Amino acid sequence: MKNPYEVLGLREGASEEEIKRAYKRLVRKYHPDQYVNNPLADLAEEKLKEINEAYNILMNKRNRNNEDNNNWNYYRYESDSYNEFNKVRRLIDMGRLKEAYDILENSTNRGAEWYFLKGVILLKKGWYEQGYQHVRRAVNLDPNNVEYRNVLNNISFRNETYRDVGRNMGYGGDTSLCEICQCLICTDCCCECMGGDFITCC
Amino acid sequence: MDKLFGYVTPYKDELKVREYNTFKAYYCGLCKTLGSEFNQVVRFGLNYDFTFLGLLLSSLDEERDKIKFEGCIANPFKKKPIIVKNKNLSYSAYISVILVYYKLLDDWKDERNLLSLMGMIPFIFPKNKAKNVFEDKYLAVVNNLDKLAKLEKEKCDIIDESADVFGKLMEEIAASPFISDDRTIRVLRWLGYNLGRFIYVLDAFNDIEKDVKEGNYNPILLQYKYNLEEGLESFINRVREPIEFTLTFTLDNLAKSYELLDIKYNRSIIENIVYMGTRQKMMQILKKRSCKK
């Protein structure tokens, strides 16, 4: 068993406040939402388990059950009769992408679910552009399906997360100083129009 | 293929001086390693992407790298910190020699550029040495480059498909022969795949103008169906957004792999490259044209 402080990236004897903060940050980082359709999702899950254990030990809450992350599964299985797409889903879950792909290629039933499952396979093997297009197609064909929409939204959400991490580290490469000034001056003008003032000297 | 790298660099604005010096020490260390393993000329093939590889793999080792102070040809009197040659830097040096050799060979085949032919000469022996030392990796590189050449000939119009081959090439390279832990190798493979994909797609975007002029293969031109009437400017404006989207997602996957590695040293420098340096490079290249005109 690893040292729980080390797992949370803290020095020995960190305060409760620090432990909580580190725990929150790490859970956000390794949350299953961040690893949807990523072939390393199982490793992230292990990591999260380790973090949860470390946190529970440090907070003396060993018996607390962490129901948040263990039974997380975004697939919606249809329990009714046999369906070739359910088989595809099982193969995808087992990481047998090639077999899943072959079944889809031979399938004649090319509706929303077909596009969705093919999109998932493509995303998992790193073909992000094609994968995104396929999932988007699935959403267009069946706009009410929450599952398809979630996977589609997850991609944009993850791009946003990536940018956020950089921004918090100090990345400012996208906006030039000039744009910031423009923005400030605009804000000032707006405020003045509304009767307030943002930059008092002008 | 026209991959001359240099896309994986730190974001200098947010680097501490200490971190900057460490990064440079790895850069110089790789350069010195190229000189001592092969010859002085191959040192010109030095680039940042392989510095990143050497730095990343070294930072997974239990043992901390040693630093020495030395001058070099570029600046013989000023002593600079340099990472002492280790197995990871050697590995990066060997792999970079193979790739530079094939890059020059490719230029010669495509453009009959005499300079590339001349440039190949000092790389012939190093390339053969690399083949003997890391045969698996050598074969994987050659095999994937062949596949890429074939896709180019067939005018493959799916960016993902072409990028996949270069991704697989980098995946093989990232799976260091010195690491035996399966879990780490799995993570490194996915990291390498996304790194290769990033380099390939960004490079293709960077070359749009040149490839139109010279009639070269470029999957972006084919997939997004460039035609003369549309004009280059509006084509680039049309593809910028989807390319940025797919590249950002690639970087996110790269970062997610990085987060699963057990990095022992240099964490802040590597994080800087993963979350900011690559992104800055991407934005520079994507926005380059809209600023110029």
mmCIF file of N, CA, C and O in Angstrom, chain B residues 92-161:
data_model
loop_
_atom_site.group_PDB
_atom_site.id
_atom_site.type_symbol
_atom_site.label_atom_id
_atom_site.label_comp_id
_atom_site.label_asym_id
_atom_site.label_seq_id
_atom_site.Cartn_x
_atom_site.Cartn_y
_atom_site.Cartn_z
ATOM 1 N N SER B 92 16.801 8.245 -27.860
ATOM 2 C CA SER B 92 16.244 9.348 -28.657
ATOM 3 C C SER B 92 17.160 9.688 -29.816
ATOM 4 O O SER B 92 16.711 9.957 -30.928
ATOM 5 N N ALA B 93 18.469 9.688 -29.550
ATOM 6 C CA ALA B 93 19.431 10.025 -30.596
ATOM 7 C C ALA B 93 19.365 8.999 -31.733
ATOM 8 O O ALA B 93 19.309 9.371 -32.911
ATOM 9 N N TYR B 94 19.326 7.729 -31.374
ATOM 10 C CA TYR B 94 19.275 6.683 -32.400
ATOM 11 C C TYR B 94 18.017 6.816 -33.251
ATOM 12 O O TYR B 94 18.049 6.723 -34.464
ATOM 13 N N ILE B 95 16.890 7.028 -32.583
ATOM 14 C CA ILE B 95 15.629 7.121 -33.325
ATOM 15 C C ILE B 95 15.618 8.359 -34.216
ATOM 16 O O ILE B 95 15.181 8.316 -35.369
ATOM 17 N N SER B 96 16.159 9.466 -33.708
ATOM 18 C CA SER B 96 16.106 10.691 -34.511
ATOM 19 C C SER B 96 16.953 10.538 -35.768
ATOM 20 O O SER B 96 16.588 11.016 -36.832
ATOM 21 N N VAL B 97 18.070 9.808 -35.643
ATOM 22 C CA VAL B 97 18.926 9.588 -36.806
ATOM 23 C C VAL B 97 18.176 8.798 -37.886
ATOM 24 O O VAL B 97 18.220 9.123 -39.070
ATOM 25 N N ILE B 98 17.424 7.786 -37.456
ATOM 26 C CA ILE B 98 16.659 6.993 -38.430
ATOM 27 C C ILE B 98 15.651 7.895 -39.152
ATOM 28 O O ILE B 98 15.547 7.894 -40.373
ATOM 29 N N LEU B 99 14.925 8.692 -38.382
ATOM 30 C CA LEU B 99 13.874 9.509 -38.992
ATOM 31 C C LEU B 99 14.443 10.595 -39.903
ATOM 32 O O LEU B 99 13.885 10.853 -40.965
ATOM 33 N N VAL B 100 15.539 11.209 -39.485
ATOM 34 C CA VAL B 100 16.113 12.259 -40.331
ATOM 35 C C VAL B 100 16.620 11.639 -41.635
ATOM 36 O O VAL B 100 16.411 12.186 -42.722
ATOM 37 N N TYR B 101 17.233 10.474 -41.539
ATOM 38 C CA TYR B 101 17.714 9.806 -42.749
ATOM 39 C C TYR B 101 16.572 9.589 -43.740
ATOM 40 O O TYR B 101 16.666 9.928 -44.912
ATOM 41 N N TYR B 102 15.458 9.055 -43.244
ATOM 42 C CA TYR B 102 14.344 8.775 -44.162
ATOM 43 C C TYR B 102 13.658 10.037 -44.657
ATOM 44 O O TYR B 102 13.123 10.069 -45.753
ATOM 45 N N LYS B 103 13.692 11.050 -43.856
ATOM 46 C CA LYS B 103 13.143 12.336 -44.284
ATOM 47 C C LYS B 103 13.962 12.880 -45.477
ATOM 48 O O LYS B 103 13.409 13.329 -46.471
ATOM 49 N N LEU B 104 15.282 12.772 -45.356
ATOM 50 C CA LEU B 104 16.145 13.260 -46.434
ATOM 51 C C LEU B 104 15.975 12.397 -47.692
ATOM 52 O O LEU B 104 15.907 12.910 -48.809
ATOM 53 N N LEU B 105 15.860 11.088 -47.474
ATOM 54 C CA LEU B 105 15.663 10.176 -48.605
ATOM 55 C C LEU B 105 14.378 10.533 -49.338
ATOM 56 O O LEU B 105 14.317 10.565 -50.571
ATOM 57 N N ASP B 106 13.355 10.842 -48.566
ATOM 58 C CA ASP B 106 12.068 11.189 -49.126
ATOM 59 C C ASP B 106 12.135 12.477 -49.936
ATOM 60 O O ASP B 106 11.595 12.574 -51.030
ATOM 61 N N ASP B 107 12.840 13.462 -49.393
ATOM 62 C CA ASP B 107 13.014 14.730 -50.110
ATOM 63 C C ASP B 107 13.723 14.494 -51.436
ATOM 64 O O ASP B 107 13.405 15.099 -52.451
ATOM 65 N N TRP B 108 14.707 13.624 -51.387
ATOM 66 C CA TRP B 108 15.467 13.339 -52.603
ATOM 67 C C TRP B 108 14.562 12.683 -53.642
ATOM 68 O O TRP B 108 14.528 13.086 -54.800
ATOM 69 N N LYS B 109 13.754 11.729 -53.204
ATOM 70 C CA LYS B 109 12.861 11.030 -54.138
ATOM 71 C C LYS B 109 11.823 11.980 -54.720
ATOM 72 O O LYS B 109 11.528 11.938 -55.904
ATOM 73 N N ASP B 110 11.251 12.826 -53.859
ATOM 74 C CA ASP B 110 10.169 13.709 -54.297
ATOM 75 C C ASP B 110 10.659 14.847 -55.168
ATOM 76 O O ASP B 110 10.088 15.159 -56.188
ATOM 77 N N GLU B 111 11.704 15.492 -54.700
ATOM 78 C CA GLU B 111 12.059 16.760 -55.332
ATOM 79 C C GLU B 111 13.390 16.713 -56.051
ATOM 80 O O GLU B 111 13.832 17.705 -56.613
ATOM 81 N N ARG B 112 14.037 15.548 -56.023
ATOM 82 C CA ARG B 112 15.373 15.434 -56.623
ATOM 83 C C ARG B 112 16.257 16.571 -56.134
ATOM 84 O O ARG B 112 16.962 17.201 -56.912
ATOM 85 N N ASN B 113 16.165 16.812 -54.862
ATOM 86 C CA ASN B 113 16.913 17.901 -54.250
ATOM 87 C C ASN B 113 18.308 17.398 -53.882
ATOM 88 O O ASN B 113 18.467 16.554 -53.016
ATOM 89 N N LEU B 114 19.323 17.920 -54.604
ATOM 90 C CA LEU B 114 20.693 17.430 -54.417
ATOM 91 C C LEU B 114 21.185 17.623 -52.992
ATOM 92 O O LEU B 114 21.914 16.802 -52.459
ATOM 93 N N LEU B 115 20.724 18.719 -52.376
ATOM 94 C CA LEU B 115 21.150 18.994 -51.004
ATOM 95 C C LEU B 115 20.749 17.870 -50.059
ATOM 96 O O LEU B 115 21.505 17.478 -49.178
ATOM 97 N N SER B 116 19.545 17.330 -50.278
ATOM 98 C CA SER B 116 19.103 16.240 -49.404
ATOM 99 C C SER B 116 19.958 14.995 -49.634
ATOM 100 O O SER B 116 20.268 14.261 -48.712
ATOM 101 N N LEU B 117 20.333 14.793 -50.919
ATOM 102 C CA LEU B 117 21.161 13.623 -51.228
ATOM 103 C C LEU B 117 22.503 13.730 -50.529
ATOM 104 O O LEU B 117 22.991 12.784 -49.899
ATOM 105 N N MET B 118 23.074 14.928 -50.596
ATOM 106 C CA MET B 118 24.357 15.167 -49.931
ATOM 107 C C MET B 118 24.182 15.022 -48.423
ATOM 108 O O MET B 118 25.021 14.446 -47.739
ATOM 109 N N GLY B 119 23.069 15.566 -47.952
ATOM 110 C CA GLY B 119 22.805 15.543 -46.523
ATOM 111 C C GLY B 119 22.673 14.133 -45.972
ATOM 112 O O GLY B 119 22.943 13.871 -44.807
ATOM 113 N N MET B 120 22.261 13.214 -46.828
ATOM 114 C CA MET B 120 22.063 11.834 -46.383
ATOM 115 C C MET B 120 23.368 11.135 -46.024
ATOM 116 O O MET B 120 23.389 10.253 -45.163
ATOM 117 N N ILE B 121 24.443 11.543 -46.723
ATOM 118 C CA ILE B 121 25.710 10.796 -46.584
ATOM 119 C C ILE B 121 26.143 10.594 -45.133
ATOM 120 O O ILE B 121 26.342 9.457 -44.709
ATOM 121 N N PRO B 122 26.221 11.670 -44.347
ATOM 122 C CA PRO B 122 26.676 11.438 -42.961
ATOM 123 C C PRO B 122 25.694 10.620 -42.121
ATOM 124 O O PRO B 122 26.043 10.168 -41.034
ATOM 125 N N PHE B 123 24.482 10.414 -42.634
ATOM 126 C CA PHE B 123 23.492 9.665 -41.849
ATOM 127 C C PHE B 123 23.481 8.168 -42.170
ATOM 128 O O PHE B 123 22.813 7.394 -41.504
ATOM 129 N N ILE B 124 24.212 7.784 -43.225
ATOM 130 C CA ILE B 124 24.130 6.380 -43.656
ATOM 131 C C ILE B 124 24.659 5.419 -42.591
ATOM 132 O O ILE B 124 23.963 4.491 -42.173
ATOM 133 N N PHE B 125 25.878 5.685 -42.103
ATOM 134 C CA PHE B 125 26.427 4.791 -41.074
ATOM 135 C C PHE B 125 25.637 4.847 -39.777
ATOM 136 O O PHE B 125 25.297 3.811 -39.222
ATOM 137 N N PRO B 126 25.320 6.061 -39.310
ATOM 138 C CA PRO B 126 24.485 6.126 -38.097
ATOM 139 C C PRO B 126 23.176 5.361 -38.238
ATOM 140 O O PRO B 126 22.753 4.656 -37.326
ATOM 141 N N LYS B 127 22.548 5.484 -39.408
ATOM 142 C CA LYS B 127 21.277 4.789 -39.608
ATOM 143 C C LYS B 127 21.480 3.283 -39.486
ATOM 144 O O LYS B 127 20.689 2.579 -38.840
ATOM 145 N N ASN B 128 22.574 2.784 -40.085
ATOM 146 C CA ASN B 128 22.836 1.344 -39.999
ATOM 147 C C ASN B 128 23.146 0.905 -38.573
ATOM 148 O O ASN B 128 22.735 -0.156 -38.122
ATOM 149 N N LYS B 129 23.865 1.766 -37.873
ATOM 150 C CA LYS B 129 24.168 1.454 -36.473
ATOM 151 C C LYS B 129 22.872 1.376 -35.672
ATOM 152 O O LYS B 129 22.668 0.447 -34.878
ATOM 153 N N ALA B 130 21.985 2.357 -35.929
ATOM 154 C CA ALA B 130 20.702 2.375 -35.220
ATOM 155 C C ALA B 130 19.893 1.123 -35.538
ATOM 156 O O ALA B 130 19.230 0.547 -34.680
ATOM 157 N N LYS B 131 19.973 0.692 -36.785
ATOM 158 C CA LYS B 131 19.247 -0.515 -37.199
ATOM 159 C C LYS B 131 19.739 -1.726 -36.402
ATOM 160 O O LYS B 131 18.949 -2.577 -35.985
ATOM 161 N N ASN B 132 21.052 -1.783 -36.188
ATOM 162 C CA ASN B 132 21.592 -2.920 -35.435
ATOM 163 C C ASN B 132 21.214 -2.884 -33.962
ATOM 164 O O ASN B 132 20.927 -3.906 -33.366
ATOM 165 N N VAL B 133 21.222 -1.673 -33.402
ATOM 166 C CA VAL B 133 20.998 -1.578 -31.962
ATOM 167 C C VAL B 133 19.513 -1.731 -31.603
ATOM 168 O O VAL B 133 19.160 -2.449 -30.677
ATOM 169 N N PHE B 134 18.660 -1.025 -32.333
ATOM 170 C CA PHE B 134 17.216 -1.091 -32.026
ATOM 171 C C PHE B 134 16.461 -1.622 -33.233
ATOM 172 O O PHE B 134 15.696 -0.897 -33.867
ATOM 173 N N GLU B 135 16.665 -2.890 -33.539
ATOM 174 C CA GLU B 135 16.133 -3.413 -34.793
ATOM 175 C C GLU B 135 14.600 -3.350 -34.858
ATOM 176 O O GLU B 135 14.047 -2.937 -35.875
ATOM 177 N N ASP B 136 13.923 -3.733 -33.776
ATOM 178 C CA ASP B 136 12.452 -3.697 -33.774
ATOM 179 C C ASP B 136 11.941 -2.318 -34.129
ATOM 180 O O ASP B 136 11.018 -2.152 -34.917
ATOM 181 N N LYS B 137 12.546 -1.342 -33.463
ATOM 182 C CA LYS B 137 12.060 0.027 -33.650
ATOM 183 C C LYS B 137 12.357 0.487 -35.077
ATOM 184 O O LYS B 137 11.530 1.137 -35.707
ATOM 185 N N TYR B 138 13.532 0.121 -35.546
ATOM 186 C CA TYR B 138 13.905 0.492 -36.913
ATOM 187 C C TYR B 138 12.885 -0.071 -37.896
ATOM 188 O O TYR B 138 12.377 0.633 -38.763
ATOM 189 N N LEU B 139 12.570 -1.346 -37.744
ATOM 190 C CA LEU B 139 11.632 -1.989 -38.672
ATOM 191 C C LEU B 139 10.251 -1.350 -38.573
ATOM 192 O O LEU B 139 9.584 -1.144 -39.583
ATOM 193 N N ALA B 140 9.837 -1.028 -37.350
ATOM 194 C CA ALA B 140 8.522 -0.407 -37.179
ATOM 195 C C ALA B 140 8.469 0.941 -37.898
ATOM 196 O O ALA B 140 7.479 1.269 -38.559
ATOM 197 N N VAL B 141 9.553 1.709 -37.791
ATOM 198 C CA VAL B 141 9.587 3.019 -38.454
ATOM 199 C C VAL B 141 9.507 2.842 -39.961
ATOM 200 O O VAL B 141 8.665 3.444 -40.637
ATOM 201 N N VAL B 142 10.356 1.962 -40.502
ATOM 202 C CA VAL B 142 10.395 1.775 -41.949
ATOM 203 C C VAL B 142 9.058 1.260 -42.470
ATOM 204 O O VAL B 142 8.523 1.750 -43.471
ATOM 205 N N ASN B 143 8.508 0.306 -41.745
ATOM 206 C CA ASN B 143 7.244 -0.286 -42.128
ATOM 207 C C ASN B 143 6.128 0.768 -42.193
ATOM 208 O O ASN B 143 5.363 0.836 -43.155
ATOM 209 N N ASN B 144 6.065 1.622 -41.180
ATOM 210 C CA ASN B 144 5.016 2.646 -41.168
ATOM 211 C C ASN B 144 5.248 3.726 -42.211
ATOM 212 O O ASN B 144 4.306 4.253 -42.783
ATOM 213 N N LEU B 145 6.515 4.040 -42.453
ATOM 214 C CA LEU B 145 6.785 5.030 -43.496
ATOM 215 C C LEU B 145 6.377 4.484 -44.868
ATOM 216 O O LEU B 145 5.869 5.219 -45.718
ATOM 217 N N ASP B 146 6.575 3.181 -45.078
ATOM 218 C CA ASP B 146 6.123 2.557 -46.329
ATOM 219 C C ASP B 146 4.619 2.679 -46.474
ATOM 220 O O ASP B 146 4.099 3.007 -47.533
ATOM 221 N N LYS B 147 3.925 2.395 -45.371
ATOM 222 C CA LYS B 147 2.459 2.480 -45.397
ATOM 223 C C LYS B 147 2.010 3.890 -45.735
ATOM 224 O O LYS B 147 1.062 4.095 -46.489
ATOM 225 N N LEU B 148 2.713 4.848 -45.163
ATOM 226 C CA LEU B 148 2.361 6.246 -45.391
ATOM 227 C C LEU B 148 2.569 6.612 -46.858
ATOM 228 O O LEU B 148 1.740 7.272 -47.479
ATOM 229 N N ALA B 149 3.682 6.151 -47.415
ATOM 230 C CA ALA B 149 3.980 6.430 -48.822
ATOM 231 C C ALA B 149 2.889 5.832 -49.712
ATOM 232 O O ALA B 149 2.467 6.430 -50.698
ATOM 233 N N LYS B 150 2.418 4.642 -49.314
ATOM 234 C CA LYS B 150 1.387 3.979 -50.093
ATOM 235 C C LYS B 150 0.079 4.778 -50.047
ATOM 236 O O LYS B 150 -0.569 4.983 -51.082
ATOM 237 N N LEU B 151 -0.285 5.240 -48.856
ATOM 238 C CA LEU B 151 -1.504 6.049 -48.730
ATOM 239 C C LEU B 151 -1.393 7.328 -49.544
ATOM 240 O O LEU B 151 -2.368 7.785 -50.136
ATOM 241 N N GLU B 152 -0.195 7.899 -49.563
ATOM 242 C CA GLU B 152 -0.001 9.122 -50.344
ATOM 243 C C GLU B 152 -0.205 8.846 -51.824
ATOM 244 O O GLU B 152 -0.813 9.630 -52.542
ATOM 245 N N LYS B 153 0.316 7.715 -52.254
ATOM 246 C CA LYS B 153 0.178 7.360 -53.660
ATOM 247 C C LYS B 153 -1.288 7.132 -54.016
ATOM 248 O O LYS B 153 -1.751 7.521 -55.082
ATOM 249 N N GLU B 154 -2.003 6.503 -53.090
ATOM 250 C CA GLU B 154 -3.423 6.245 -53.339
ATOM 251 C C GLU B 154 -4.277 7.489 -53.122
ATOM 252 O O GLU B 154 -5.493 7.435 -53.250
ATOM 253 N N LYS B 155 -3.665 8.570 -52.745
ATOM 254 C CA LYS B 155 -4.366 9.825 -52.465
ATOM 255 C C LYS B 155 -5.471 9.626 -51.426
ATOM 256 O O LYS B 155 -6.629 9.983 -51.645
ATOM 257 N N CYS B 156 -5.091 9.045 -50.319
ATOM 258 C CA CYS B 156 -6.029 8.814 -49.225
ATOM 259 C C CYS B 156 -6.650 10.142 -48.796
ATOM 260 O O CYS B 156 -5.954 11.119 -48.541
ATOM 261 N N ASP B 157 -7.995 10.185 -48.766
ATOM 262 C CA ASP B 157 -8.637 11.467 -48.466
ATOM 263 C C ASP B 157 -9.301 11.473 -47.085
ATOM 264 O O ASP B 157 -10.246 12.209 -46.837
ATOM 265 N N ILE B 158 -8.816 10.612 -46.204
ATOM 266 C CA ILE B 158 -9.311 10.637 -44.825
ATOM 267 C C ILE B 158 -8.147 11.004 -43.908
ATOM 268 O O ILE B 158 -7.184 10.233 -43.798
ATOM 269 N N ILE B 159 -8.222 12.166 -43.315
ATOM 270 C CA ILE B 159 -7.101 12.649 -42.497
ATOM 271 C C ILE B 159 -6.780 11.639 -41.406
ATOM 272 O O ILE B 159 -5.616 11.307 -41.178
ATOM 273 N N ASP B 160 -7.819 11.123 -40.743
ATOM 274 C CA ASP B 160 -7.609 10.169 -39.649
ATOM 275 C C ASP B 160 -6.788 8.967 -40.100
ATOM 276 O O ASP B 160 -5.982 8.441 -39.344
ATOM 277 N N GLU B 161 -7.023 8.528 -41.324
ATOM 278 C CA GLU B 161 -6.353 7.320 -41.796
ATOM 279 C C GLU B 161 -4.859 7.567 -42.007
ATOM 280 O O GLU B 161 -4.023 6.743 -41.617
#
